[in-house]
XYZ file of N, CA and C in Angstrom:
729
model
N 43.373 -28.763 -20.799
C 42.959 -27.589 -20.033
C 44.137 -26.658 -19.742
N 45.295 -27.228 -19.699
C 46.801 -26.565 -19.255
C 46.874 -25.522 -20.233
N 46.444 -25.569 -21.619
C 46.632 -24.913 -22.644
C 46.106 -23.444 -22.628
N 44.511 -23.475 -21.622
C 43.636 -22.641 -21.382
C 44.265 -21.106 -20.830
N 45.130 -21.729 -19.665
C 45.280 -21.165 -18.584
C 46.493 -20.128 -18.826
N 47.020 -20.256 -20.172
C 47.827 -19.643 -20.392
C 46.912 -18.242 -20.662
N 47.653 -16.899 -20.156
C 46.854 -15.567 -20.301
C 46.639 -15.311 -21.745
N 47.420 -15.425 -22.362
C 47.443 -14.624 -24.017
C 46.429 -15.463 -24.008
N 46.108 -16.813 -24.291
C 44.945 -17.439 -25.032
C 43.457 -17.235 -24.208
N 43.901 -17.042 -23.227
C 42.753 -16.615 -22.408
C 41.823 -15.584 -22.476
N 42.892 -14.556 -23.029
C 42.549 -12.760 -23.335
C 41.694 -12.955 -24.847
N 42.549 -14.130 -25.354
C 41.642 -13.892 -27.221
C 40.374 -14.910 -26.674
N 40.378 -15.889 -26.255
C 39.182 -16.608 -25.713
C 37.816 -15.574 -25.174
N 38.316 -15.008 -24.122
C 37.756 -13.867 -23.266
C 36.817 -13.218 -24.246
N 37.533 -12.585 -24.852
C 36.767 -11.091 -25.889
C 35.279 -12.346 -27.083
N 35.575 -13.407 -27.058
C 34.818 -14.443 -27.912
C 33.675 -14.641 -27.106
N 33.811 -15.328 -25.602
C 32.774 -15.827 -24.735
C 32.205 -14.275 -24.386
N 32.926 -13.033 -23.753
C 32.413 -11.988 -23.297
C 31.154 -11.410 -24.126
N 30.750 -11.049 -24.662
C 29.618 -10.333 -25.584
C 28.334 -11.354 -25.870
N 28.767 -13.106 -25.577
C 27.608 -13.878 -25.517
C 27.014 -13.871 -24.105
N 28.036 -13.986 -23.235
C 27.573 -13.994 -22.020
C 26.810 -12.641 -21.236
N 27.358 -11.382 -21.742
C 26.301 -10.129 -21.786
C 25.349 -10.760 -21.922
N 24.886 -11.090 -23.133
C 23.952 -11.128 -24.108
C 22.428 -11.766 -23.299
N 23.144 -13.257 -22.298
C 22.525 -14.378 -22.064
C 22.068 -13.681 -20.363
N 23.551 -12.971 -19.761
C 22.991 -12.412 -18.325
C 21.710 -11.589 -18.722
N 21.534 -10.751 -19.494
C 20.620 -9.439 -20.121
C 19.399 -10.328 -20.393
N 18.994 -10.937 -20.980
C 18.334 -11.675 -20.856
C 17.318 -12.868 -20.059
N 18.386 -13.711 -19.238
C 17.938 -14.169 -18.278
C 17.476 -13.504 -17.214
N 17.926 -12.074 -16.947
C 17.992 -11.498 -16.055
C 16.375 -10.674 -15.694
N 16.490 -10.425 -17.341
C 15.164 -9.665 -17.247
C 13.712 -10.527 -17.549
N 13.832 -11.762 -18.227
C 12.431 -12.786 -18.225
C 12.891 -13.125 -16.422
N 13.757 -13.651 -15.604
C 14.055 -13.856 -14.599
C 12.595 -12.825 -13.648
N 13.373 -11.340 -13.760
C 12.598 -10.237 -12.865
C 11.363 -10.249 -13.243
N 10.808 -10.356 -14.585
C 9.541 -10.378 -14.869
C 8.604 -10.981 -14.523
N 9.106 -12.865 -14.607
C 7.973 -13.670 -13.718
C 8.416 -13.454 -12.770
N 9.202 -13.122 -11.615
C 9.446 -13.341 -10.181
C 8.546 -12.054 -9.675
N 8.040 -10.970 -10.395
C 7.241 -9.697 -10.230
C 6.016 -10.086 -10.673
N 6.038 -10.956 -11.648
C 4.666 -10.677 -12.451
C 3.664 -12.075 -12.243
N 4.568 -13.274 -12.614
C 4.503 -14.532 -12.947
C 3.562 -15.326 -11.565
N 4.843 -14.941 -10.903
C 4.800 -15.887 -9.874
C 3.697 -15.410 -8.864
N 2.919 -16.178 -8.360
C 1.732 -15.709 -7.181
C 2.498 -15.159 -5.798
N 1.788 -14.541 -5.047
C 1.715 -14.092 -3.733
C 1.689 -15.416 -2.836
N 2.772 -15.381 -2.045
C 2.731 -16.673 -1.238
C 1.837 -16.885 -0.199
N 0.514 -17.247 0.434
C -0.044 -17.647 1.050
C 0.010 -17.135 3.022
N 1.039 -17.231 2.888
C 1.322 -16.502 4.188
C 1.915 -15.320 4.633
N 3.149 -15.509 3.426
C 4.227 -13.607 3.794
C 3.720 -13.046 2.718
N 2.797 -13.405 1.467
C 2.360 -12.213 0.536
C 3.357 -12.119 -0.538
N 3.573 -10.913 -0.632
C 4.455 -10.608 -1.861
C 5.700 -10.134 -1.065
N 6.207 -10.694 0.075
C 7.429 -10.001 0.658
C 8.024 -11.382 0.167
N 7.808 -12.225 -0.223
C 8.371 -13.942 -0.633
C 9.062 -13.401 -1.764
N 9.133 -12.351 -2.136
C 9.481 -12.166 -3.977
C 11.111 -11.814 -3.177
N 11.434 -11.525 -2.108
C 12.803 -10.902 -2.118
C 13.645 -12.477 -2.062
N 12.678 -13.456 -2.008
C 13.349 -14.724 -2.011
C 14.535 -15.077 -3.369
N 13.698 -14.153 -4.383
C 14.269 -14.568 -5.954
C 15.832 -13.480 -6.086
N 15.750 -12.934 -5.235
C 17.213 -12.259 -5.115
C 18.281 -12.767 -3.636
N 17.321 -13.086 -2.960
C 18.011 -13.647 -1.741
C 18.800 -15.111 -2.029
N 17.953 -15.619 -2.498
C 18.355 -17.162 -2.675
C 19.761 -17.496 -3.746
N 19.191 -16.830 -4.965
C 20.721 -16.723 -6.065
C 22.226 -16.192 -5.180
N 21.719 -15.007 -4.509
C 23.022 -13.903 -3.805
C 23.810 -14.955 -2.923
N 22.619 -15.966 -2.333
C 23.081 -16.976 -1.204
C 23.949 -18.270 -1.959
N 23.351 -18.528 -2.902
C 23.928 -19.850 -4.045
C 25.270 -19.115 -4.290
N 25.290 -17.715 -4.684
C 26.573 -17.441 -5.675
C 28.062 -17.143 -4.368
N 27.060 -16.771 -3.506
C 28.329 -16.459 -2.005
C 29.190 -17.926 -1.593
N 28.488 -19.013 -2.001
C 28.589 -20.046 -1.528
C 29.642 -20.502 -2.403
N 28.842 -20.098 -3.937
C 29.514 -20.918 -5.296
C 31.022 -20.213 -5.452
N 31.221 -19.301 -5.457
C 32.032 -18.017 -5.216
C 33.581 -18.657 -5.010
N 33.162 -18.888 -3.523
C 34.201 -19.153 -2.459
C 34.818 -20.652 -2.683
N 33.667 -21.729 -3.231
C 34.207 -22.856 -3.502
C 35.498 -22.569 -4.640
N 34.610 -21.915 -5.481
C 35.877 -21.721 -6.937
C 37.056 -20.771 -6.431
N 37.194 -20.110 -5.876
C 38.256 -19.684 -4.967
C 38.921 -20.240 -4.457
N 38.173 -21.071 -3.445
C 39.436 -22.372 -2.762
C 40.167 -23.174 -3.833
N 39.067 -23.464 -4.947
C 39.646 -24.593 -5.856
C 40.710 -23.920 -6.374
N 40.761 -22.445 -7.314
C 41.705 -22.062 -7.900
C 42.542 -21.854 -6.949
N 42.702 -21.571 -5.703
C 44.182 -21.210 -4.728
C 44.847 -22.724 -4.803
N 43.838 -23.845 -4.700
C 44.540 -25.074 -4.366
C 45.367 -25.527 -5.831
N 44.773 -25.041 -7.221
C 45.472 -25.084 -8.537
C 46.654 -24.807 -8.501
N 46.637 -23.369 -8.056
C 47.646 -22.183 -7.806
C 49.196 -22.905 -7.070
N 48.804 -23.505 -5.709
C 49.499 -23.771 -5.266
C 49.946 -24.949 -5.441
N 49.454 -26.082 -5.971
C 49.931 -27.525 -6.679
C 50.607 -27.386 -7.641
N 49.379 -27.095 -8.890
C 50.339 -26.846 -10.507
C 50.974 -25.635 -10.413
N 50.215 -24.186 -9.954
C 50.892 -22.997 -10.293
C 50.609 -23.142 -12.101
N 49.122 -23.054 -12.266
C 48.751 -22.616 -13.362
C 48.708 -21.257 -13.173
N 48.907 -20.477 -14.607
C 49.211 -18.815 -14.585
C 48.392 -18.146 -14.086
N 46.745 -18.611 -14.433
C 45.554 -18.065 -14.205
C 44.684 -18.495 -12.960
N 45.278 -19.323 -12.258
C 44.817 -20.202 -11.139
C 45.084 -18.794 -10.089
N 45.925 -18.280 -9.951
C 45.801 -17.153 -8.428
C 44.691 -15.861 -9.243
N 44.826 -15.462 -10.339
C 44.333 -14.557 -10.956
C 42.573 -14.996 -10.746
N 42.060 -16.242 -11.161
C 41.134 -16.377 -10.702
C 40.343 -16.205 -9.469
N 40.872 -16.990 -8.751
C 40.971 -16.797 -6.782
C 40.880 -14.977 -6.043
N 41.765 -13.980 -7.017
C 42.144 -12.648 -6.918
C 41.194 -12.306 -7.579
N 40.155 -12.768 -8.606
C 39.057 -11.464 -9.419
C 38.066 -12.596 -9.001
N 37.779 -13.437 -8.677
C 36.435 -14.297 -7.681
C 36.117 -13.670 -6.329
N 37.202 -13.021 -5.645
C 36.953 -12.783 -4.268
C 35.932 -11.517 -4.239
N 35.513 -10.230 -4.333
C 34.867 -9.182 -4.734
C 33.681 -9.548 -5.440
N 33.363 -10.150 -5.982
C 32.475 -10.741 -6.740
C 31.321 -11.416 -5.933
N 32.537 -12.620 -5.116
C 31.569 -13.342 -4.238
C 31.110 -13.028 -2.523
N 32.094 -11.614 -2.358
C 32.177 -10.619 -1.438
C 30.571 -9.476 -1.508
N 30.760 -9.491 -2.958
C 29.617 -8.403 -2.796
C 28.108 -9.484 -2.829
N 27.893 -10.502 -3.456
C 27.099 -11.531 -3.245
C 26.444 -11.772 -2.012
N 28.058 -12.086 -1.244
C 27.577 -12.585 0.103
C 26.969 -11.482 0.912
N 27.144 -9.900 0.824
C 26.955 -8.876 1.705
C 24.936 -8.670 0.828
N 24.819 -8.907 -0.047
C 23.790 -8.836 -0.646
C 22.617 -9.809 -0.232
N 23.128 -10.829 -0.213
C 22.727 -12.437 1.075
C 21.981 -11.765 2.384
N 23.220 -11.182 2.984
C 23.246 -10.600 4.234
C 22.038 -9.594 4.283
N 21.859 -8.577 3.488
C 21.262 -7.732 3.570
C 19.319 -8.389 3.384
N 19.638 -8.869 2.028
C 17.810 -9.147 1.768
C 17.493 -10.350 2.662
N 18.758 -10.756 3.493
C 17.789 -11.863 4.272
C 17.599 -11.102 5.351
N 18.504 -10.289 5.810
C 17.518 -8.951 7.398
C 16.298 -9.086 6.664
N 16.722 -8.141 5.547
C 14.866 -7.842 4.972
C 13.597 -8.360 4.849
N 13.965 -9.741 4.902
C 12.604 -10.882 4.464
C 12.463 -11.197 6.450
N 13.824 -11.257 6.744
C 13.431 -11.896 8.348
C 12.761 -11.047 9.395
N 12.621 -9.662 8.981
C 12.024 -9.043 9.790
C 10.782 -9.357 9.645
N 10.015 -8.953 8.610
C 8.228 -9.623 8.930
C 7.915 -10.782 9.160
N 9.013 -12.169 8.660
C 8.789 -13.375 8.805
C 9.309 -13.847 10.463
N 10.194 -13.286 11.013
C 10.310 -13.902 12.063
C 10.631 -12.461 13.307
N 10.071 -11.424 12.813
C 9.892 -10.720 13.519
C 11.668 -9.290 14.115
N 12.563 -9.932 13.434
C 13.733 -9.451 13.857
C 14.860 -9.134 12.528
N 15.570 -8.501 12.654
C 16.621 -8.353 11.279
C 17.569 -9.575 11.435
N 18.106 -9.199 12.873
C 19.384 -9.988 12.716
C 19.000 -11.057 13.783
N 19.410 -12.647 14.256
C 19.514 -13.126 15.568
C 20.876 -13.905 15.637
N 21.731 -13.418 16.432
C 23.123 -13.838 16.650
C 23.717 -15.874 16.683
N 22.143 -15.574 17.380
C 22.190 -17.450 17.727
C 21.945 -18.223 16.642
N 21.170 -17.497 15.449
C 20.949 -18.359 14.352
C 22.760 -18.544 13.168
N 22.714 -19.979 12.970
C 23.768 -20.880 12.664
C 24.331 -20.140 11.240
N 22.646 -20.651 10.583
C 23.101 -19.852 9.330
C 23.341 -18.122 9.231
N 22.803 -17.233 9.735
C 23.307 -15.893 9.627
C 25.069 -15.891 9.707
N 24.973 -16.488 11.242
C 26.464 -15.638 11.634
C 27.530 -16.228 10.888
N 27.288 -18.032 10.105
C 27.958 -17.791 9.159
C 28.039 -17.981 7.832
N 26.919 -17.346 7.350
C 27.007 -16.730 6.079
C 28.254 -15.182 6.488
N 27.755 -14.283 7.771
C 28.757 -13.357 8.006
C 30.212 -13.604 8.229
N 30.349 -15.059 8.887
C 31.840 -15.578 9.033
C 32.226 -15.190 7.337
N 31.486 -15.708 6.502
C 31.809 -16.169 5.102
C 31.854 -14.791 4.462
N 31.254 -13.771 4.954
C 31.709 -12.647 3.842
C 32.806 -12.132 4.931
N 33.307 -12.210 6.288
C 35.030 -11.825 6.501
C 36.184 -12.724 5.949
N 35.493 -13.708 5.731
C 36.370 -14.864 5.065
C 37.383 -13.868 4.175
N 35.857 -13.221 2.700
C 36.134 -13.177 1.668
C 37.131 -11.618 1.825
N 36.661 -10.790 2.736
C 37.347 -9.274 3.322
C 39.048 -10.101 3.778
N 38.721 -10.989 4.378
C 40.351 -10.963 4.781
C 40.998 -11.547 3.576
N 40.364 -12.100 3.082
C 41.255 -12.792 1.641
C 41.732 -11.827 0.567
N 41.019 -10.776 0.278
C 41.050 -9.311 -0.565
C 42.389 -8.256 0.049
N 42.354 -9.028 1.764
C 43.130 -8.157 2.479
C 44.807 -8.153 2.435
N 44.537 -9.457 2.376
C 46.186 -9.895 2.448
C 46.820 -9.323 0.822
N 46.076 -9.593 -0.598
C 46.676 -8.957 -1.417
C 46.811 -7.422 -1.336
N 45.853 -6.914 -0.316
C 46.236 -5.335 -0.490
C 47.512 -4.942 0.438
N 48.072 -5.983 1.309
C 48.918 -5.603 2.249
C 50.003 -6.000 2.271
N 50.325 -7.285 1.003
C 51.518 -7.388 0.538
C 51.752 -6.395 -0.543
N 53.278 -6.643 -1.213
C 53.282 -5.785 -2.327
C 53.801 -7.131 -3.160
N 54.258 -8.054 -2.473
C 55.129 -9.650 -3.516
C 54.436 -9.890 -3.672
N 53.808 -10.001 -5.400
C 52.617 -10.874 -5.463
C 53.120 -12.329 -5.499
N 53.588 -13.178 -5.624
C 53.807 -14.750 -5.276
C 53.914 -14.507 -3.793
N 54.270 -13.870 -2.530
C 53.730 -14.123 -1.240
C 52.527 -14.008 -1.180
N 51.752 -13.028 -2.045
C 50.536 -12.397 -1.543
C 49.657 -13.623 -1.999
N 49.511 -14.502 -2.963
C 49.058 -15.162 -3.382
C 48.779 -16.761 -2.850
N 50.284 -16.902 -2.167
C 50.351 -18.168 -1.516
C 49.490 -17.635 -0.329
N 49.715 -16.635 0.603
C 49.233 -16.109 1.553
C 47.795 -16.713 1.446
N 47.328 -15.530 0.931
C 46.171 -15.707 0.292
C 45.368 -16.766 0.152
N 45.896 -17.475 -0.867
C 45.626 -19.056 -1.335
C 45.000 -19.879 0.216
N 45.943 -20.071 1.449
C 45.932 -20.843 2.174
C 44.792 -19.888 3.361
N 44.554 -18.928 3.224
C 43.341 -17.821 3.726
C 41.875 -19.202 2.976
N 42.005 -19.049 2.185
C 40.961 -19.553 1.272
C 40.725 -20.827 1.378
N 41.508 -21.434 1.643
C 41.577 -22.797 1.531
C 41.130 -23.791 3.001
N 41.293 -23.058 3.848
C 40.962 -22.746 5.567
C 40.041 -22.646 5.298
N 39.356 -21.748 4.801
C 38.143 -20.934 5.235
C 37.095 -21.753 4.746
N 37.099 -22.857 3.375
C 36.334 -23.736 3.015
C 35.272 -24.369 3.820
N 36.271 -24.632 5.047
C 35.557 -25.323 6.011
C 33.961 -24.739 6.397
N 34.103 -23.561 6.156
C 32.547 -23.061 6.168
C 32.038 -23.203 5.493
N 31.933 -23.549 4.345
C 31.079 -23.679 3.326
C 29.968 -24.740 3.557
N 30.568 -26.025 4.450
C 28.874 -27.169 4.663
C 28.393 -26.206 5.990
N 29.119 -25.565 6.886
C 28.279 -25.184 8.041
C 27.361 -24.159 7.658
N 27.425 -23.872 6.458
C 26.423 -22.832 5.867
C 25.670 -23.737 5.584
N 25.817 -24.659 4.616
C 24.623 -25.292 3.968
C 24.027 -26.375 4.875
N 24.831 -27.161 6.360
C 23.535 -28.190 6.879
C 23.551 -27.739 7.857
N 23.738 -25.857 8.270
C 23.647 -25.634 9.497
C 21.919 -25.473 9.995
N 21.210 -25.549 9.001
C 19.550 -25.472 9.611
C 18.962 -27.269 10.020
N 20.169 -27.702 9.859
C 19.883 -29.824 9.663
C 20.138 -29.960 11.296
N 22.031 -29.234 11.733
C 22.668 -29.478 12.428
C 22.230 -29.014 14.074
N 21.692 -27.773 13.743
C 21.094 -26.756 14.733
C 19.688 -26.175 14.397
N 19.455 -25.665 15.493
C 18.030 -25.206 15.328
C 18.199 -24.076 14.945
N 17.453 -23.259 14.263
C 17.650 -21.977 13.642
C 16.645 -21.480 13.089
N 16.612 -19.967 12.805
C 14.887 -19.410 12.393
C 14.987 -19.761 10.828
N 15.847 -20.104 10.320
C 15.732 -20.526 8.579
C 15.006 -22.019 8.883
N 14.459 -22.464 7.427
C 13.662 -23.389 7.405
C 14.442 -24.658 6.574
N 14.110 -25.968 6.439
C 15.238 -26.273 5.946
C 15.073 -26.413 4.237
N 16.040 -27.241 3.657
C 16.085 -26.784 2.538
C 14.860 -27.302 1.296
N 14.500 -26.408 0.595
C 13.225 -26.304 -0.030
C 13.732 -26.814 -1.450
N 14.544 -26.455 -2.365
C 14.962 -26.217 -3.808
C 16.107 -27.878 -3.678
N 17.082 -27.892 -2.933
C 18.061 -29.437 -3.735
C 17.801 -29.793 -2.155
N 16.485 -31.146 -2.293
C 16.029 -32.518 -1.650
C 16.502 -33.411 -2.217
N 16.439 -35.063 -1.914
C 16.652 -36.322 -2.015
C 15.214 -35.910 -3.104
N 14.217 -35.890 -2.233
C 12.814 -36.152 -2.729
C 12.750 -34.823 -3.476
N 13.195 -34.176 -4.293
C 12.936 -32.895 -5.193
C 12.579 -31.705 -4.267
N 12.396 -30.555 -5.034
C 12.082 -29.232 -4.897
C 10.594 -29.822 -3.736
N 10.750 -28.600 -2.704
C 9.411 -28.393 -2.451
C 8.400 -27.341 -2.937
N 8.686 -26.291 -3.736
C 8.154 -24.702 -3.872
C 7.560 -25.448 -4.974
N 6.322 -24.893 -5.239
C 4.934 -25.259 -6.258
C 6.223 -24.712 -7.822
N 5.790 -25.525 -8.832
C 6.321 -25.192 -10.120
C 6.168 -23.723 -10.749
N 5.302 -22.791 -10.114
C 4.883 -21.349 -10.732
C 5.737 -20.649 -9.825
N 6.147 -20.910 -8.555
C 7.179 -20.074 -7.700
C 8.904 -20.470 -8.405
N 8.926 -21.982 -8.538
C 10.164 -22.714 -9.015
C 10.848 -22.127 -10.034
N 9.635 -21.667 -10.933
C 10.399 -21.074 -12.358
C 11.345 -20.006 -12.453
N 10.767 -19.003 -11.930
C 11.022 -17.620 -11.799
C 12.437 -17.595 -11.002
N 12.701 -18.634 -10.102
C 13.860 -18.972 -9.005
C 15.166 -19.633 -9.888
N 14.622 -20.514 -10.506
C 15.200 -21.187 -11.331
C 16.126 -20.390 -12.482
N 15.495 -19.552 -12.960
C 15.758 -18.400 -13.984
C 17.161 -17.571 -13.706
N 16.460 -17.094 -12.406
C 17.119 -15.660 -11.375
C 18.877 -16.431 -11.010
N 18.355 -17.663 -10.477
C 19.884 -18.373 -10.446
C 20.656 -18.254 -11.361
N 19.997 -19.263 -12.754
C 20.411 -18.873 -14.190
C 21.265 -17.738 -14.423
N 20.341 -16.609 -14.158
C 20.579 -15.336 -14.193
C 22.217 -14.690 -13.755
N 21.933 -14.904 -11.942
C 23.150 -14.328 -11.556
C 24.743 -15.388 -11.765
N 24.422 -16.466 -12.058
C 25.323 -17.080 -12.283
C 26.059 -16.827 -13.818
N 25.263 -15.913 -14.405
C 25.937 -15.488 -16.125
C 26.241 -14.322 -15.702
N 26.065 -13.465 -14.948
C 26.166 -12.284 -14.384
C 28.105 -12.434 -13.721
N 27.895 -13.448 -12.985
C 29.134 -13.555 -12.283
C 30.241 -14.080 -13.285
N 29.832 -14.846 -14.502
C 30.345 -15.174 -15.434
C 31.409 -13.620 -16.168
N 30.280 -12.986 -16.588
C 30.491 -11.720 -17.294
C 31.793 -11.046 -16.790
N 31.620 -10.557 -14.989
C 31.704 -10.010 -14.210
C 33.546 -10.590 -13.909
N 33.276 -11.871 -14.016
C 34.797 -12.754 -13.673
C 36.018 -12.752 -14.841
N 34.730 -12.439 -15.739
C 36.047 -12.180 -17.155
C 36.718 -10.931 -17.291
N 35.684 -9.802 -16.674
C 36.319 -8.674 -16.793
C 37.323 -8.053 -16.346
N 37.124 -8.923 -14.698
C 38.039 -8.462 -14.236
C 39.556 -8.987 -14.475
N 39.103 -11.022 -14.481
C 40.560 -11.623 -14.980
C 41.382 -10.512 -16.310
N 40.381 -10.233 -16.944
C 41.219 -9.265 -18.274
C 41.849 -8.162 -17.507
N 41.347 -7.268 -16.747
C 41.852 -6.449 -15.750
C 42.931 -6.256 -15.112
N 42.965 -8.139 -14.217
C 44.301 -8.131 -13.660
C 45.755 -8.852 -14.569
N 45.350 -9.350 -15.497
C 46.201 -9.716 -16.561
C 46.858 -8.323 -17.281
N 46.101 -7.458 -17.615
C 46.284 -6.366 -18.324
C 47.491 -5.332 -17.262
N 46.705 -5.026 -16.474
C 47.717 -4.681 -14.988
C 49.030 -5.614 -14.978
N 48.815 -7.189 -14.755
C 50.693 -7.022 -14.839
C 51.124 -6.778 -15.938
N 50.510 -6.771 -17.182
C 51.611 -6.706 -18.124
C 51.938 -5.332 -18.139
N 51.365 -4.320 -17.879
C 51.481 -2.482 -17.388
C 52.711 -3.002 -16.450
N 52.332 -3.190 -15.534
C 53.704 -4.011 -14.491
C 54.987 -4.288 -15.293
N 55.002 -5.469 -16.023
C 56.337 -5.805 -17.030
C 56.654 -4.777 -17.255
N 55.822 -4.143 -18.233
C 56.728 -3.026 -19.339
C 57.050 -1.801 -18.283
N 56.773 -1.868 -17.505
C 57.113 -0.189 -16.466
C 58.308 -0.882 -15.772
N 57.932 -2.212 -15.546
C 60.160 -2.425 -14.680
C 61.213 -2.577 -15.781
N 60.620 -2.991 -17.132
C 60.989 -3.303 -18.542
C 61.719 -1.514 -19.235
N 61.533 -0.362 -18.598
C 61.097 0.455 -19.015
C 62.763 1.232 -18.242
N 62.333 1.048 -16.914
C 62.471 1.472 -15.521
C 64.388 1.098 -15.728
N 64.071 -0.774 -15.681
C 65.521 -1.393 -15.971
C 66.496 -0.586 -17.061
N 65.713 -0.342 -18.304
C 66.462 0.294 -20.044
C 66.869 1.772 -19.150
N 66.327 2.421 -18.364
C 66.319 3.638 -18.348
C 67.530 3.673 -17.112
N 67.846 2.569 -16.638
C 69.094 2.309 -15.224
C 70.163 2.091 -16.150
N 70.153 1.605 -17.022
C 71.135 1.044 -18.142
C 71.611 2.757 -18.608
């Protein structure tokens, strides 16, 4: 895997996986929207306001998934100091930033007709799923406010690595506390609870945004790789021209 992480092989790797993974988000994305619009029935009690579930639920998986691979690459970063280990952690954060604010938003949306209110302060899971998208704002923050990137990174890194700790109070905070969320429906001991014609369409949409974030993570790693090497050759440039 050490071999991977090197940028040059990464960049020719990149341009190989990039154009399949289009290919597969574009796809999943749109049989995904189709049964979750078309497929799937009207739920029994909230109607067709249940459909914002198939965007709520992925946004909520990927905010979650996001931040884990973040911590993991800062903790890479700072053990081995693989090349691509902070670069990851640095083009994951925005990604799983805009996820989590997307979380935030379609679950006001579904909670107002279902439980009558947008926001409720006391509920476990809201405030921190919101802990979890300042998590991801202060982690974005510290690289914009250093200029050393090896401080900004260690900085950083240990931002992330802290902040983990939220990640189960998100997921057994409807177990732990009482709260207007219900508990968990999709990963039981005893399986899924949602009927197999709702399951699919959910199933998909996950699929979906998780090739999405795929796409999305390469572009940017190419991005910030590309940027330092603009970096090299301009102090490379800068130095010949002091000479």
């Amino acid at each position: 895997m050490h071999k991977f992480a090197n940028p040059a092989r990464f960049m020719r790797l990149s341009k190989l996986i990039q154009p399949w993974a289009i290919a597969l988000a574009v796809v999943l994305l749109t049989i995904g929207t189709y049964m979750s619009l078309f497929v799937a029935p009207e739920d029994y009690q909230m109607g067709a306001t249940f459909r914002i579930m198939y965007v709520h639920v992925p946004s909520a998986y990927m905010s979650m998934f996001g931040y884990v691979l973040m911590a993991v690459a800062s903790i890479v970063g700072i053990i081995w100091k693989h090349p691509l280990a902070d670069y990851t952690a640095r083009a994951t954060a925005p990604i799983g930033a805009a996820f989590t604010l997307l979380a935030l938003i379609t679950g006001s949306l579904w909670g107002e007709p279902m439980w009558g209110t947008y926001w409720d302060w006391y509920d476990a899971r809201m405030t921190s799923v919101l802990i979890l998208f300042f998590l991801y704002l202060g982690y974005m923050s510290v690289w914009q406010a250093i200029d050393d990137q090896v401080r900004a990174a260690r900085i950083a890194a240990i931002v992330a690595i802290v902040g983990v700790v939220n990640i189960p109070i998100i997921k057994f905070s409807v177990e732990w506390w009482a709260t207007l969320h219900q508990p968990a429906s999709l990963i039981r001991m005893d399986g899924p609870s949602i009927a197999p014609s709702m399951l699919w369409p959910l199933l998909i949409m996950i699929a979906a945004f998780n090739a999405y974030f795929v796409v999305v993570l390469i572009w940017r790693l190419q991005r910030l790789i590309l940027g330092r090497r603009i970096r090299t050759l301009r102090q490379q440039l800068t130095a010949r021209s002091g000479d």
